[in-house]
Amino acid sequence: MCGAPPAGLSLEGIDVSKETVIQGVVILDGQPVPSAYVRLLDGSGEFTAEVVSSASGQFRFFARPGDWTLRALSSKGTGEVRVHAQQGTPVETEVAISH
Amino acid sequence: MSRSDVLVDADWAEAHLDDPKVVFVEVDEDVSAYDKGHIRGAVRLDWKSELQDQVKRDFVDKASFEGLMSAKGISSDDTIVLYGGNNNWFAAYAYWYFKLYGHRDVRLLDGGRKKWELDSREQTEAVTPRPATSYTASGPRTDIRAFRDEVVAAIGTQNLVDVRSPDEFSGRLLAPAHLPQEQSQRAGHVPTARNIPWSKTAADDGTFRGDDALRKLYEGEGVDLSRDTIAYCRIGERSAHTWFVLHELLDLPNVKNYDGSWTEYGSLVGVPIEKDV
């Protein structure tokens, strides 16, 4: 898929023009972290969704345009990152966790 | 009913892994999660292909539920301990479903699959076969399940608790944000409903907050706990989690889960909807 970062989840089958996609990978010391719990929090910090990162550390949300916080929780540590999402242009991000 | 009658922690679960009268049952939205590892001896239950009628939108009937339990090797007098991913949403749904069909002793594993994993407790990919039983159900109970007409009648007269995220409640999102948003139903919420997201009842690791904190949460949001209550979400699984909090942990008598929830209500012709955006 032209233009997609190599680490990104495939967007095949998703109507990107209609969705506000936030996706990325959980990393620790540069390595992907599988089975991490990734939470999507809204602008007021309220829980909106949670997914488990894949075997390659990847996750995806379908949100709405605006500011969001991603918080990852795993037995190896926790991490947090803020992103700005917009419809039609998927956000690709990394959530780095530390002990 | 005390908290320990309906909720067990991971230490209790580990101590009962080999108890022949305790059956661990995993229920996940992602039904493949069980294959990647589960609590030793646990049985998988598929909330979609096994608990739902495969033609009309409804539960399987009593005879089918009895057949399902018998095939899984579950007896009517077993203690069932339910757990799963998504902070126990679907495990709580199954808990409510087991109660609907009259199972006497059902409990939730506090924190579910997440807490178990975060604690790095033992998991296995091996499936333990269980000999078939002859399960007898009762019900289905109607005192814990709300239907659409009751929800419409409850507007302004009963507590309506919408447990979805604030963005779903306001109408900015139509589904939880791990699912695609394009949906056929209208966005918004049932008029007079209070938005108390299920997530406020649990810590980040998925374990439930204490009874006092839970009671304060609802009262602080203007819910009169002496009145009858209907909880709803999108398809009834997150609201089963809140039903568990209100009916089982706080021991409130008249609480129903509306499993038709927003996918039904938001598709009904002519019913009132409130929307903030």
Short mmCIF file of C-alpha atoms in Angstrom, two decimals:
data_model
loop_
_atom_site.label_atom_id
_atom_site.label_comp_id
_atom_site.label_asym_id
_atom_site.label_seq_id
_atom_site.Cartn_x
_atom_site.Cartn_y
_atom_site.Cartn_z
CA MET A 1 0.00 0.00 0.00
CA CYS A 2 1.66 3.12 -1.29
CA GLY A 3 2.58 5.62 1.42
CA ALA A 4 1.79 3.40 4.39
CA PRO A 5 4.61 3.11 6.91
CA PRO A 6 6.15 -0.34 7.00
CA ALA A 7 5.04 -0.97 10.59
CA GLY A 8 1.40 0.01 9.91
CA LEU A 9 -1.49 -2.43 10.03
CA SER A 10 -3.01 -3.05 6.61
CA LEU A 11 -6.02 -0.81 5.94
CA GLU A 12 -7.35 -3.12 3.29
CA GLY A 13 -11.14 -3.45 3.47
CA ILE A 14 -11.55 -0.27 5.56
CA ASP A 15 -13.18 2.78 4.02
CA VAL A 16 -10.53 5.19 5.23
CA SER A 17 -12.41 8.20 3.87
CA LYS A 18 -15.29 7.54 6.29
CA GLU A 19 -13.31 6.45 9.35
CA THR A 20 -11.03 8.27 11.77
CA VAL A 21 -8.35 5.66 12.29
CA ILE A 22 -5.73 5.73 15.04
CA GLN A 23 -3.29 2.86 14.84
CA GLY A 24 0.23 2.00 15.77
CA VAL A 25 2.55 -0.25 17.66
CA VAL A 26 3.54 -0.69 21.31
CA ILE A 27 7.31 -0.80 21.77
CA LEU A 28 9.81 -1.45 24.54
CA ASP A 29 13.51 -0.81 23.86
CA GLY A 30 12.72 -0.59 20.15
CA GLN A 31 10.99 -3.97 20.08
CA PRO A 32 7.23 -4.52 19.55
CA VAL A 33 5.28 -5.61 22.64
CA PRO A 34 2.52 -8.16 22.05
CA SER A 35 -0.47 -8.63 24.39
CA ALA A 36 -0.31 -5.10 25.79
CA TYR A 37 -3.62 -3.49 26.78
CA VAL A 38 -3.99 -0.26 24.83
CA ARG A 39 -6.63 2.22 26.01
CA LEU A 40 -8.06 5.10 24.05
CA LEU A 41 -8.98 8.02 26.32
CA ASP A 42 -10.96 11.04 25.19
CA GLY A 43 -10.09 14.71 25.77
CA SER A 44 -11.41 14.52 29.35
CA GLY A 45 -9.41 11.38 30.07
CA GLU A 46 -12.48 9.12 29.96
CA PHE A 47 -12.14 5.55 28.67
CA THR A 48 -13.40 5.15 25.12
CA ALA A 49 -12.04 1.78 24.04
CA GLU A 50 -9.40 -0.81 24.75
CA VAL A 51 -7.70 -3.39 22.54
CA VAL A 52 -4.92 -5.93 23.01
CA SER A 53 -1.82 -5.47 20.86
CA SER A 54 -1.19 -8.19 18.30
CA ALA A 55 1.72 -10.62 18.12
CA SER A 56 3.60 -7.84 16.32
CA GLY A 57 2.61 -5.21 18.90
CA GLN A 58 0.03 -3.51 16.69
CA PHE A 59 -3.34 -1.98 17.55
CA ARG A 60 -6.09 0.06 15.86
CA PHE A 61 -9.00 2.30 16.88
CA PHE A 62 -11.86 3.89 15.00
CA ALA A 63 -12.31 7.24 16.69
CA ARG A 64 -13.56 10.71 15.73
CA PRO A 65 -11.58 13.78 14.81
CA GLY A 66 -9.95 15.39 17.84
CA ASP A 67 -7.36 14.92 20.56
CA TRP A 68 -6.89 11.53 22.17
CA THR A 69 -4.58 9.81 24.62
CA LEU A 70 -3.32 6.28 24.13
CA ARG A 71 -2.26 4.44 27.27
CA ALA A 72 -0.57 1.04 27.13
CA LEU A 73 -0.50 -1.36 30.07
CA SER A 74 1.49 -4.59 30.05
CA SER A 75 3.27 -6.84 32.50
CA LYS A 76 6.48 -5.20 31.21
CA GLY A 77 5.46 -1.61 31.96
CA THR A 78 3.25 1.29 30.96
CA GLY A 79 3.38 4.15 28.46
CA GLU A 80 1.26 6.99 27.16
CA VAL A 81 1.12 9.17 24.04
CA ARG A 82 -1.21 11.92 22.81
CA VAL A 83 -2.40 12.08 19.23
CA HIS A 84 -4.58 14.27 17.06
CA ALA A 85 -6.90 12.34 14.77
CA GLN A 86 -8.73 13.38 11.63
CA GLN A 87 -11.13 11.67 9.31
CA GLY A 88 -9.60 10.29 6.12
CA THR A 89 -5.96 10.36 7.25
CA PRO A 90 -5.06 7.47 9.56
CA VAL A 91 -2.80 8.32 12.48
CA GLU A 92 0.24 6.05 12.75
CA THR A 93 1.91 6.21 16.15
CA GLU A 94 4.15 4.41 18.60
CA VAL A 95 3.44 3.95 22.28
CA ALA A 96 6.74 3.42 24.07
CA ILE A 97 6.45 1.67 27.41
CA SER A 98 8.93 1.70 30.26
CA HIS A 99 9.22 -0.09 33.57
CA MET B 1 -25.74 -12.03 48.76
CA SER B 2 -22.23 -10.92 49.59
CA ARG B 3 -19.46 -9.88 47.21
CA SER B 4 -17.60 -13.17 47.68
CA ASP B 5 -20.69 -15.11 46.51
CA VAL B 6 -20.51 -13.47 43.07
CA LEU B 7 -16.91 -12.35 42.61
CA VAL B 8 -13.64 -14.26 43.11
CA ASP B 9 -10.10 -12.98 42.90
CA ALA B 10 -7.22 -14.61 41.06
CA ASP B 11 -5.79 -16.21 44.21
CA TRP B 12 -9.11 -17.91 44.91
CA ALA B 13 -9.22 -19.06 41.30
CA GLU B 14 -5.73 -20.54 41.44
CA ALA B 15 -6.59 -22.37 44.63
CA HIS B 16 -9.64 -23.93 42.94
CA LEU B 17 -8.12 -24.92 39.59
CA ASP B 18 -8.41 -28.60 40.49
CA ASP B 19 -11.71 -28.38 42.36
CA PRO B 20 -14.03 -30.79 40.49
CA LYS B 21 -17.12 -28.71 41.29
CA VAL B 22 -15.65 -25.46 39.95
CA VAL B 23 -15.78 -24.92 36.19
CA PHE B 24 -13.87 -22.03 34.68
CA VAL B 25 -15.52 -20.64 31.56
CA GLU B 26 -13.84 -18.14 29.23
CA VAL B 27 -16.03 -15.81 27.17
CA ASP B 28 -14.41 -13.28 24.83
CA GLU B 29 -15.46 -10.89 22.14
CA ASP B 30 -12.42 -12.19 20.27
CA VAL B 31 -13.23 -15.90 20.37
CA SER B 32 -9.71 -16.82 19.24
CA ALA B 33 -8.20 -15.45 22.49
CA TYR B 34 -8.81 -18.82 24.19
CA ASP B 35 -6.64 -20.61 21.62
CA LYS B 36 -3.65 -18.42 22.46
CA GLY B 37 -3.80 -19.39 26.11
CA HIS B 38 -6.38 -19.79 28.86
CA ILE B 39 -6.73 -20.79 32.49
CA ARG B 40 -5.97 -24.47 32.89
CA GLY B 41 -9.12 -26.57 32.58
CA ALA B 42 -11.26 -23.67 31.33
CA VAL B 43 -14.10 -24.25 28.89
CA ARG B 44 -14.66 -21.83 26.01
CA LEU B 45 -18.10 -20.36 25.43
CA ASP B 46 -18.74 -18.45 22.21
CA TRP B 47 -21.14 -15.60 23.02
CA LYS B 48 -22.12 -15.23 19.38
CA SER B 49 -22.32 -18.70 17.82
CA GLU B 50 -23.40 -20.55 20.98
CA LEU B 51 -25.41 -18.10 23.08
CA GLN B 52 -27.34 -16.41 20.25
CA ASP B 53 -30.08 -17.87 18.09
CA GLN B 54 -28.47 -18.08 14.65
CA VAL B 55 -31.60 -16.95 12.76
CA LYS B 56 -33.61 -14.38 14.73
CA ARG B 57 -32.04 -11.88 17.13
CA ASP B 58 -32.55 -13.55 20.49
CA PHE B 59 -30.99 -15.97 22.92
CA VAL B 60 -31.04 -19.70 22.36
CA ASP B 61 -34.11 -21.27 23.96
CA LYS B 62 -34.02 -23.23 27.20
CA ALA B 63 -33.72 -26.65 25.54
CA SER B 64 -30.80 -25.44 23.42
CA PHE B 65 -29.10 -23.91 26.46
CA GLU B 66 -29.50 -27.20 28.33
CA GLY B 67 -28.00 -29.03 25.34
CA LEU B 68 -25.10 -26.57 25.15
CA MET B 69 -24.27 -26.87 28.86
CA SER B 70 -24.56 -30.66 28.74
CA ALA B 71 -22.18 -30.84 25.79
CA LYS B 72 -19.69 -28.54 27.59
CA GLY B 73 -19.73 -30.88 30.59
CA ILE B 74 -21.29 -28.35 32.96
CA SER B 75 -23.74 -29.50 35.66
CA SER B 76 -26.51 -27.47 37.23
CA ASP B 77 -24.84 -27.72 40.65
CA ASP B 78 -21.36 -26.70 39.47
CA THR B 79 -19.83 -23.41 40.55
CA ILE B 80 -19.17 -21.53 37.33
CA VAL B 81 -16.37 -18.96 37.31
CA LEU B 82 -16.57 -16.72 34.26
CA TYR B 83 -13.75 -14.62 32.91
CA GLY B 84 -12.71 -13.03 29.64
CA GLY B 85 -11.10 -10.15 27.83
CA ASN B 86 -12.47 -6.62 27.35
CA ASN B 87 -12.50 -6.12 31.11
CA ASN B 88 -14.96 -9.01 31.51
CA TRP B 89 -17.69 -7.43 29.34
CA PHE B 90 -18.64 -10.68 27.69
CA ALA B 91 -18.00 -12.72 30.81
CA ALA B 92 -20.46 -10.43 32.63
CA TYR B 93 -22.89 -10.89 29.76
CA ALA B 94 -22.57 -14.66 30.15
CA TYR B 95 -22.99 -14.28 33.92
CA TRP B 96 -26.29 -12.48 33.39
CA TYR B 97 -27.28 -15.07 30.78
CA PHE B 98 -26.56 -17.98 33.19
CA LYS B 99 -28.70 -16.21 35.79
CA LEU B 100 -31.45 -15.77 33.20
CA TYR B 101 -31.52 -19.55 32.84
CA GLY B 102 -31.45 -20.09 36.58
CA HIS B 103 -27.90 -21.29 37.23
CA ARG B 104 -27.50 -21.13 41.00
CA ASP B 105 -23.81 -20.50 41.60
CA VAL B 106 -22.10 -18.25 39.06
CA ARG B 107 -19.17 -15.97 39.84
CA LEU B 108 -16.96 -13.57 37.95
CA LEU B 109 -13.19 -13.64 38.13
CA ASP B 110 -12.27 -10.09 39.20
CA GLY B 111 -10.16 -8.43 36.50
CA GLY B 112 -10.77 -11.29 34.09
CA ARG B 113 -8.20 -12.25 31.54
CA LYS B 114 -6.34 -8.93 31.78
CA LYS B 115 -5.57 -9.10 35.49
CA TRP B 116 -4.58 -12.75 35.08
CA GLU B 117 -2.14 -11.82 32.30
CA LEU B 118 -0.77 -8.74 34.04
CA ASP B 119 -0.03 -10.96 37.05
CA SER B 120 1.78 -13.37 34.67
CA ARG B 121 -0.27 -16.27 35.99
CA GLU B 122 -0.21 -19.70 34.37
CA GLN B 123 -2.00 -20.18 31.04
CA THR B 124 -2.21 -23.16 28.75
CA GLU B 125 -3.19 -23.85 25.16
CA ALA B 126 -4.28 -27.39 26.08
CA VAL B 127 -8.01 -28.12 26.08
CA THR B 128 -9.22 -30.30 28.93
CA PRO B 129 -12.08 -32.53 27.81
CA ARG B 130 -15.09 -32.74 30.13
CA PRO B 131 -17.54 -35.64 30.02
CA ALA B 132 -21.04 -34.67 28.89
CA THR B 133 -23.68 -34.00 31.55
CA SER B 134 -27.44 -33.75 31.65
CA TYR B 135 -27.98 -30.08 32.47
CA THR B 136 -31.34 -28.76 33.64
CA ALA B 137 -32.17 -25.05 33.26
CA SER B 138 -35.10 -22.98 34.48
CA GLY B 139 -36.53 -19.71 33.27
CA PRO B 140 -35.84 -17.72 31.23
CA ARG B 141 -36.28 -15.07 33.91
CA THR B 142 -37.88 -11.84 32.79
CA ASP B 143 -37.12 -9.84 35.95
CA ILE B 144 -33.54 -9.09 34.89
CA ARG B 145 -34.04 -8.55 31.14
CA ALA B 146 -35.62 -5.41 29.69
CA PHE B 147 -37.34 -5.22 26.30
CA ARG B 148 -37.78 -2.17 24.11
CA ASP B 149 -41.31 -1.22 25.22
CA GLU B 150 -40.19 -1.19 28.85
CA VAL B 151 -37.34 1.13 27.94
CA VAL B 152 -39.66 3.58 26.21
CA ALA B 153 -42.03 3.40 29.21
CA ALA B 154 -39.09 3.99 31.56
CA ILE B 155 -38.27 7.40 30.08
CA GLY B 156 -38.68 9.87 32.93
CA THR B 157 -40.05 7.23 35.31
CA GLN B 158 -37.15 4.84 36.04
CA ASN B 159 -33.38 5.14 36.14
CA LEU B 160 -31.95 4.67 32.67
CA VAL B 161 -28.20 4.15 32.81
CA ASP B 162 -26.32 4.43 29.54
CA VAL B 163 -22.94 2.81 30.17
CA ARG B 164 -21.33 3.63 26.82
CA SER B 165 -18.45 6.06 26.45
CA PRO B 166 -19.28 9.80 26.54
CA ASP B 167 -18.71 10.04 22.77
CA GLU B 168 -21.24 7.28 22.07
CA PHE B 169 -23.73 8.80 24.52
CA SER B 170 -23.49 12.25 22.94
CA GLY B 171 -23.85 10.82 19.45
CA ARG B 172 -20.32 11.57 18.26
CA LEU B 173 -19.52 7.85 17.95
CA LEU B 174 -21.85 5.00 17.01
CA ALA B 175 -19.82 2.10 18.33
CA PRO B 176 -16.99 1.51 20.77
CA ALA B 177 -13.85 2.87 19.17
CA HIS B 178 -12.26 -0.51 18.52
CA LEU B 179 -14.97 -1.15 15.91
CA PRO B 180 -15.68 0.57 12.57
CA GLN B 181 -18.13 3.45 13.01
CA GLU B 182 -20.35 3.11 9.98
CA GLN B 183 -23.65 1.82 11.40
CA SER B 184 -27.24 1.94 10.29
CA GLN B 185 -28.86 3.15 13.49
CA ARG B 186 -29.27 6.77 14.62
CA ALA B 187 -26.79 8.24 17.09
CA GLY B 188 -27.62 9.56 20.56
CA HIS B 189 -29.21 8.22 23.73
CA VAL B 190 -32.57 7.49 25.36
CA PRO B 191 -34.02 10.72 26.80
CA THR B 192 -33.48 11.08 30.58
CA ALA B 193 -30.69 8.47 30.57
CA ARG B 194 -27.64 9.19 32.69
CA ASN B 195 -24.25 8.50 31.14
CA ILE B 196 -22.22 6.49 33.62
CA PRO B 197 -19.62 4.61 31.55
CA TRP B 198 -18.96 1.04 32.68
CA SER B 199 -15.26 1.98 32.95
CA LYS B 200 -15.92 4.14 36.01
CA THR B 201 -16.80 0.98 37.93
CA ALA B 202 -13.41 -0.66 37.41
CA ALA B 203 -9.72 0.08 37.87
CA ASP B 204 -7.31 0.06 34.92
CA ASP B 205 -6.55 -3.61 35.57
CA GLY B 206 -10.23 -4.45 35.20
CA THR B 207 -10.98 -5.19 38.87
CA PHE B 208 -14.17 -3.74 40.33
CA ARG B 209 -14.09 -0.78 42.67
CA GLY B 210 -15.33 -1.18 46.25
CA ASP B 211 -19.04 -1.07 47.12
CA ASP B 212 -18.85 2.38 48.73
CA ALA B 213 -17.10 3.90 45.71
CA LEU B 214 -19.63 2.26 43.37
CA ARG B 215 -22.61 3.51 45.35
CA LYS B 216 -21.15 7.04 45.44
CA LEU B 217 -20.52 6.91 41.70
CA TYR B 218 -24.18 6.37 40.84
CA GLU B 219 -25.57 8.65 43.52
CA GLY B 220 -23.10 11.34 42.48
CA GLU B 221 -24.48 11.15 38.95
CA GLY B 222 -28.02 11.65 40.21
CA VAL B 223 -29.21 8.04 40.13
CA ASP B 224 -31.78 7.34 42.84
CA LEU B 225 -30.85 3.79 43.81
CA SER B 226 -34.24 3.24 45.46
CA ARG B 227 -35.90 3.35 42.03
CA ASP B 228 -36.00 0.62 39.37
CA THR B 229 -33.16 0.74 36.89
CA ILE B 230 -32.55 -0.31 33.29
CA ALA B 231 -28.96 -0.40 32.00
CA TYR B 232 -28.08 -0.39 28.32
CA CYS B 233 -25.13 0.04 25.99
CA ARG B 234 -24.76 -0.92 22.31
CA ILE B 235 -25.42 -4.68 22.32
CA GLY B 236 -25.89 -5.43 26.02
CA GLU B 237 -22.48 -6.69 27.06
CA ARG B 238 -21.08 -3.57 28.75
CA SER B 239 -24.47 -3.01 30.37
CA ALA B 240 -24.35 -6.60 31.68
CA HIS B 241 -21.14 -5.48 33.42
CA THR B 242 -23.06 -2.59 35.02
CA TRP B 243 -26.04 -4.87 35.75
CA PHE B 244 -23.55 -7.04 37.64
CA VAL B 245 -22.39 -4.00 39.64
CA LEU B 246 -25.91 -2.83 40.51
CA HIS B 247 -27.75 -6.14 40.95
CA GLU B 248 -25.02 -8.44 42.22
CA LEU B 249 -22.40 -6.28 43.96
CA LEU B 250 -24.69 -3.55 45.32
CA ASP B 251 -27.54 -6.06 45.71
CA LEU B 252 -30.20 -3.73 44.30
CA PRO B 253 -33.40 -5.66 43.60
CA ASN B 254 -34.95 -4.18 40.47
CA VAL B 255 -32.26 -3.83 37.85
CA LYS B 256 -32.65 -5.02 34.28
CA ASN B 257 -30.23 -5.27 31.40
CA TYR B 258 -31.60 -4.11 28.04
CA ASP B 259 -29.66 -6.36 25.68
CA GLY B 260 -31.37 -4.94 22.61
CA SER B 261 -29.54 -1.76 23.63
CA TRP B 262 -28.57 0.93 21.15
CA THR B 263 -28.44 -1.31 18.08
CA GLU B 264 -32.17 -1.90 18.63
CA TYR B 265 -33.27 1.41 20.15
CA GLY B 266 -31.35 3.49 17.64
CA SER B 267 -33.12 1.63 14.82
CA LEU B 268 -36.71 1.91 16.14
CA VAL B 269 -39.13 4.06 14.18
CA GLY B 270 -40.64 6.97 16.07
CA VAL B 271 -39.01 6.66 19.49
CA PRO B 272 -37.51 9.79 21.06
CA ILE B 273 -33.76 10.27 20.95
CA GLU B 274 -31.60 12.91 22.60
CA LYS B 275 -28.38 13.96 20.97
CA ASP B 276 -25.75 16.45 22.04
CA VAL B 277 -24.03 17.08 18.71
#
